Tab-separated table of N, CA and C in Angstrom:
chain	number	residue	atom	x	y	z
A	1	MET	N	95.848	95.186	113.949
A	1	MET	CA	95.228	95.719	112.643
A	1	MET	C	96.151	95.259	111.496
A	2	THR	N	95.543	94.619	110.503
A	2	THR	CA	96.325	94.174	109.406
A	2	THR	C	96.525	95.311	108.377
A	3	ASN	N	97.531	95.034	107.447
A	3	ASN	CA	97.830	96.057	106.458
A	3	ASN	C	96.577	96.349	105.562
A	4	SER	N	95.835	95.313	105.226
A	4	SER	CA	94.655	95.453	104.568
A	4	SER	C	93.529	96.296	105.213
A	5	GLU	N	93.480	96.081	106.503
A	5	GLU	CA	92.440	96.873	107.341
A	5	GLU	C	92.905	98.377	107.409
A	6	ILE	N	94.210	98.602	107.477
A	6	ILE	CA	94.746	100.009	107.417
A	6	ILE	C	94.396	100.666	106.111
A	7	LEU	N	94.669	99.947	105.110
A	7	LEU	CA	94.352	100.485	103.729
A	7	LEU	C	92.827	100.825	103.579
A	8	THR	N	91.975	99.924	104.074
A	8	THR	CA	90.592	100.162	104.033
A	8	THR	C	90.167	101.363	104.855
A	9	ALA	N	90.762	101.525	105.981
A	9	ALA	CA	90.440	102.722	106.807
A	9	ALA	C	90.989	103.976	106.117
A	10	ALA	N	92.162	103.906	105.505
A	10	ALA	CA	92.671	105.016	104.845
A	10	ALA	C	91.715	105.448	103.580
A	11	ARG	N	91.261	104.397	102.837
A	11	ARG	CA	90.381	104.691	101.754
A	11	ARG	C	89.103	105.424	102.250
A	12	GLN	N	88.609	104.917	103.291
A	12	GLN	CA	87.387	105.620	103.891
A	12	GLN	C	87.621	107.007	104.269
A	13	ALA	N	88.740	107.232	104.945
A	13	ALA	CA	89.130	108.553	105.418
A	13	ALA	C	89.324	109.462	104.218
A	14	ALA	N	89.950	108.966	103.181
A	14	ALA	CA	90.300	109.820	102.010
A	14	ALA	C	88.958	110.283	101.414
A	15	LYS	N	87.905	109.491	101.421
A	15	LYS	CA	86.578	109.884	100.821
A	15	LYS	C	85.941	110.988	101.669
A	16	ARG	N	86.102	110.974	102.959
A	16	ARG	CA	85.435	111.964	103.832
A	16	ARG	C	86.326	113.159	104.279
A	17	ALA	N	87.585	113.089	103.971
A	17	ALA	CA	88.476	114.147	104.407
A	17	ALA	C	88.151	115.482	103.795
A	18	ASP	N	88.112	116.544	104.736
A	18	ASP	CA	87.750	117.860	104.182
A	18	ASP	C	88.920	118.486	103.416
A	19	ASN	N	90.104	118.055	103.736
A	19	ASN	CA	91.356	118.567	103.022
A	19	ASN	C	92.446	117.574	103.208
A	20	TRP	N	93.548	117.810	102.439
A	20	TRP	CA	94.626	116.848	102.426
A	20	TRP	C	95.317	116.784	103.744
A	21	MET	N	95.371	117.897	104.599
A	21	MET	CA	96.038	117.898	105.803
A	21	MET	C	95.305	117.038	106.830
A	22	ASP	N	94.014	117.055	106.784
A	22	ASP	CA	93.242	116.236	107.682
A	22	ASP	C	93.500	114.776	107.383
A	23	PHE	N	93.558	114.427	106.075
A	23	PHE	CA	93.797	113.023	105.693
A	23	PHE	C	95.182	112.647	106.184
A	24	SER	N	96.118	113.521	105.864
A	24	SER	CA	97.557	113.161	106.209
A	24	SER	C	97.668	113.003	107.742
A	25	ASP	N	97.072	113.867	108.497
A	25	ASP	CA	97.114	113.681	110.010
A	25	ASP	C	96.440	112.453	110.397
A	26	PHE	N	95.268	112.058	109.800
A	26	PHE	CA	94.593	110.895	110.183
A	26	PHE	C	95.567	109.655	110.024
A	27	VAL	N	96.230	109.640	108.988
A	27	VAL	CA	97.096	108.489	108.662
A	27	VAL	C	98.449	108.561	109.369
A	28	PHE	N	99.116	109.688	109.111
A	28	PHE	CA	100.566	109.749	109.443
A	28	PHE	C	100.905	110.578	110.752
A	29	HIS	N	100.038	111.169	111.457
A	29	HIS	CA	100.322	111.882	112.644
A	29	HIS	C	101.203	110.978	113.614
A	30	PRO	N	102.288	111.450	114.003
A	30	PRO	CA	103.261	110.605	114.766
A	30	PRO	C	102.793	110.043	116.113
A	31	PHE	N	101.733	110.675	116.635
A	31	PHE	CA	101.236	110.205	117.970
A	31	PHE	C	99.873	109.704	117.838
A	32	PHE	N	98.954	110.286	117.084
A	32	PHE	CA	97.557	109.960	117.041
A	32	PHE	C	97.067	109.381	115.710
A	33	GLY	N	97.996	109.241	114.731
A	33	GLY	CA	97.606	108.823	113.454
A	33	GLY	C	97.349	107.353	113.403
A	34	LEU	N	96.665	106.863	112.342
A	34	LEU	CA	96.264	105.422	112.132
A	34	LEU	C	97.518	104.583	112.253
A	35	LEU	N	98.678	104.970	111.602
A	35	LEU	CA	99.818	104.148	111.641
A	35	LEU	C	100.509	104.034	112.992
A	36	ALA	N	100.466	105.185	113.685
A	36	ALA	CA	101.032	105.215	115.112
A	36	ALA	C	100.185	104.287	115.960
A	37	LYS	N	98.941	104.295	115.789
A	37	LYS	CA	98.066	103.436	116.636
A	37	LYS	C	98.256	101.892	116.218
A	38	ALA	N	98.336	101.637	114.941
A	38	ALA	CA	98.395	100.319	114.476
A	38	ALA	C	99.829	99.734	114.753
A	39	PHE	N	100.819	100.597	114.714
A	39	PHE	CA	102.195	100.146	114.930
A	39	PHE	C	102.894	100.992	115.861
A	40	PRO	N	102.667	100.899	117.185
A	40	PRO	CA	103.357	101.734	118.163
A	40	PRO	C	104.827	101.651	118.166
A	41	GLU	N	105.326	100.504	117.753
A	41	GLU	CA	106.790	100.280	117.685
A	41	GLU	C	107.257	100.804	116.354
A	42	GLN	N	108.260	101.664	116.375
A	42	GLN	CA	108.840	102.281	115.154
A	42	GLN	C	109.270	101.236	114.175
A	43	LYS	N	109.905	100.179	114.596
A	43	LYS	CA	110.446	99.215	113.734
A	43	LYS	C	109.316	98.632	112.868
A	44	LYS	N	108.152	98.311	113.449
A	44	LYS	CA	107.050	97.725	112.677
A	44	LYS	C	106.397	98.760	111.728
A	45	ARG	N	106.387	100.009	112.177
A	45	ARG	CA	105.921	101.095	111.318
A	45	ARG	C	106.794	101.285	110.141
A	46	ALA	N	108.065	101.293	110.397
A	46	ALA	CA	109.065	101.412	109.270
A	46	ALA	C	108.874	100.256	108.266
A	47	ALA	N	108.541	99.103	108.775
A	47	ALA	CA	108.349	97.931	107.738
A	47	ALA	C	107.080	98.219	106.983
A	48	PHE	N	106.018	98.776	107.587
A	48	PHE	CA	104.826	99.051	106.868
A	48	PHE	C	105.085	100.059	105.751
A	49	TYR	N	105.973	101.055	106.019
A	49	TYR	CA	106.274	102.060	105.064
A	49	TYR	C	106.766	101.506	103.657
A	50	LYS	N	107.344	100.251	103.800
A	50	LYS	CA	107.840	99.635	102.540
A	50	LYS	C	106.803	98.662	101.926
A	51	SER	N	105.557	98.660	102.438
A	51	SER	CA	104.522	97.726	101.969
A	51	SER	C	103.803	98.304	100.760
A	52	PRO	N	103.174	97.383	99.987
A	52	PRO	CA	102.343	97.863	98.900
A	52	PRO	C	101.077	98.682	99.426
A	53	GLU	N	100.657	98.370	100.585
A	53	GLU	CA	99.500	99.119	101.133
A	53	GLU	C	99.924	100.565	101.469
A	54	CYS	N	101.109	100.739	101.907
A	54	CYS	CA	101.612	102.150	102.228
A	54	CYS	C	101.692	102.889	100.829
A	55	GLU	N	102.212	102.212	99.901
A	55	GLU	CA	102.293	102.797	98.549
A	55	GLU	C	100.997	103.267	98.105
A	56	GLU	N	99.898	102.491	98.325
A	56	GLU	CA	98.605	102.802	97.927
A	56	GLU	C	98.030	104.039	98.726
A	57	ILE	N	98.373	104.072	99.921
A	57	ILE	CA	97.977	105.189	100.819
A	57	ILE	C	98.687	106.484	100.339
A	58	THR	N	99.838	106.359	99.919
A	58	THR	CA	100.626	107.538	99.400
A	58	THR	C	99.837	108.065	98.080
A	59	LYS	N	99.443	107.096	97.278
A	59	LYS	CA	98.702	107.484	96.076
A	59	LYS	C	97.319	108.137	96.432
A	60	LEU	N	96.693	107.607	97.512
A	60	LEU	CA	95.425	108.174	97.962
A	60	LEU	C	95.704	109.720	98.450
A	61	LEU	N	96.783	109.899	99.202
A	61	LEU	CA	97.144	111.227	99.578
A	61	LEU	C	97.290	112.210	98.383
A	62	ALA	N	97.902	111.671	97.334
A	62	ALA	CA	98.102	112.534	96.127
A	62	ALA	C	96.698	112.840	95.517
A	63	VAL	N	95.798	111.899	95.536
A	63	VAL	CA	94.423	112.150	95.004
A	63	VAL	C	93.702	113.199	95.839
A	64	VAL	N	93.824	113.100	97.198
A	64	VAL	CA	93.142	114.046	98.077
A	64	VAL	C	93.847	115.369	97.897
A	65	ILE	N	95.123	115.462	97.732
A	65	ILE	CA	95.770	116.745	97.452
A	65	ILE	C	95.239	117.472	96.171
A	66	ASP	N	95.096	116.605	95.133
A	66	ASP	CA	94.678	117.084	93.887
A	66	ASP	C	93.183	117.579	94.058
A	67	ARG	N	92.371	116.773	94.760
A	67	ARG	CA	91.004	117.198	95.002
A	67	ARG	C	90.891	118.500	95.812
A	68	ASP	N	91.732	118.615	96.789
A	68	ASP	CA	91.734	119.747	97.691
A	68	ASP	C	92.140	120.951	96.879
A	69	GLU	N	93.145	120.795	96.050
A	69	GLU	CA	93.616	121.933	95.257
A	69	GLU	C	92.571	122.399	94.243
A	70	SER	N	91.877	121.461	93.601
A	70	SER	CA	90.860	121.842	92.622
A	70	SER	C	89.618	122.458	93.391
A	71	ASP	N	89.324	121.987	94.575
A	71	ASP	CA	88.191	122.513	95.321
A	71	ASP	C	88.312	123.910	95.760
A	72	ASN	N	89.504	124.142	96.385
A	72	ASN	CA	89.660	125.421	97.018
A	72	ASN	C	90.945	126.227	96.722
A	73	GLY	N	91.725	125.705	95.685
A	73	GLY	CA	92.887	126.462	95.295
A	73	GLY	C	94.115	126.255	96.220
A	74	SER	N	94.014	125.378	97.148
A	74	SER	CA	95.105	125.202	98.125
A	74	SER	C	96.079	124.148	97.681
A	75	ALA	N	97.316	124.535	97.466
A	75	ALA	CA	98.369	123.568	97.099
A	75	ALA	C	98.966	123.051	98.444
A	76	PRO	N	99.678	121.894	98.382
A	76	PRO	CA	100.097	121.341	99.731
A	76	PRO	C	101.002	122.266	100.492
A	77	ASN	N	101.697	123.191	99.888
A	77	ASN	CA	102.609	124.151	100.645
A	77	ASN	C	101.805	125.331	101.121
A	78	GLY	N	100.452	125.377	100.950
A	78	GLY	CA	99.640	126.430	101.454
A	78	GLY	C	99.556	127.579	100.533
A	79	VAL	N	100.171	127.528	99.387
A	79	VAL	CA	100.129	128.642	98.399
A	79	VAL	C	98.940	128.376	97.510
A	80	SER	N	98.108	129.435	97.340
A	80	SER	CA	97.035	129.298	96.439
A	80	SER	C	97.434	129.129	94.942
A	81	LYS	N	96.501	128.749	94.102
A	81	LYS	CA	96.843	128.647	92.704
A	81	LYS	C	97.318	129.990	92.126
A	82	LYS	N	96.680	131.020	92.689
A	82	LYS	CA	97.008	132.370	92.126
A	82	LYS	C	98.403	132.728	92.541
A	83	GLN	N	98.926	132.185	93.626
A	83	GLN	CA	100.281	132.544	94.085
A	83	GLN	C	101.315	131.617	93.510
A	84	LYS	N	100.953	130.538	92.756
A	84	LYS	CA	101.944	129.562	92.355
A	84	LYS	C	102.851	130.144	91.328
A	85	HIS	N	102.533	131.178	90.637
A	85	HIS	CA	103.427	131.749	89.608
A	85	HIS	C	104.648	132.402	90.251
A	86	LYS	N	104.527	132.700	91.497
A	86	LYS	CA	105.722	133.314	92.201
A	86	LYS	C	106.769	132.224	92.424
A	87	LYS	N	108.035	132.564	92.207
A	87	LYS	CA	108.982	131.523	92.363
A	87	LYS	C	109.337	131.086	93.792
A	88	HIS	N	109.284	132.076	94.722
A	88	HIS	CA	109.679	131.756	96.082
A	88	HIS	C	108.626	132.290	97.039
A	89	PRO	N	107.638	131.473	97.355
A	89	PRO	CA	106.623	132.071	98.420
A	89	PRO	C	107.369	132.150	99.810
A	90	SER	N	106.917	133.108	100.498
A	90	SER	CA	107.461	133.312	101.862
A	90	SER	C	107.192	132.170	102.733
A	91	LYS	N	107.931	131.994	103.789
A	91	LYS	CA	107.615	130.849	104.800
A	91	LYS	C	106.286	131.170	105.398
A	92	ALA	N	105.917	132.371	105.648
A	92	ALA	CA	104.608	132.713	106.287
A	92	ALA	C	103.485	132.205	105.401
A	93	ALA	N	103.623	132.381	104.067
A	93	ALA	CA	102.596	131.887	103.181
A	93	ALA	C	102.553	130.391	103.171
A	94	SER	N	103.644	129.761	103.169
A	94	SER	CA	103.755	128.315	103.099
A	94	SER	C	103.183	127.614	104.342
A	95	HIS	N	103.198	128.291	105.437
A	95	HIS	CA	102.721	127.652	106.707
A	95	HIS	C	101.407	128.263	107.144
A	96	ALA	N	100.816	129.182	106.376
A	96	ALA	CA	99.578	129.891	106.784
A	96	ALA	C	98.456	128.911	106.976
A	97	ARG	N	98.373	127.827	106.204
A	97	ARG	CA	97.221	126.912	106.295
A	97	ARG	C	97.328	125.843	107.328
A	98	ILE	N	98.446	125.742	107.882
A	98	ILE	CA	98.616	124.601	108.890
A	98	ILE	C	98.026	124.960	110.218
A	99	PRO	N	97.047	124.251	110.626
A	99	PRO	CA	96.356	124.615	111.892
A	99	PRO	C	97.260	124.168	113.142
A	100	HIS	N	97.226	124.979	114.148
A	100	HIS	CA	97.890	124.661	115.380
A	100	HIS	C	96.995	123.761	116.185
A	101	ARG	N	97.519	122.694	116.802
A	101	ARG	CA	96.608	121.807	117.618
A	101	ARG	C	97.134	121.795	119.012
């Protein structure tokens, strides 16, 4: 799979992702993610992380995070917009939205 194909797949996934965690898992999951499948060797995956395509995927993740936050009030740390005013959310709150697989 080429870097361009990976970016295309990531763009498509970003459009259909229900939330930022699903998108992040689709791309970055260490065993089942797009990058793990495309680059099973850590050395090649590390090289991809330095590519312009990976930078674009990181920007896509930011867009999905913003969309997710505006759609349902979920910030990436699992704290709702209403809770953001608190300085130190508890660990339980920050991990409450991470599904166990």
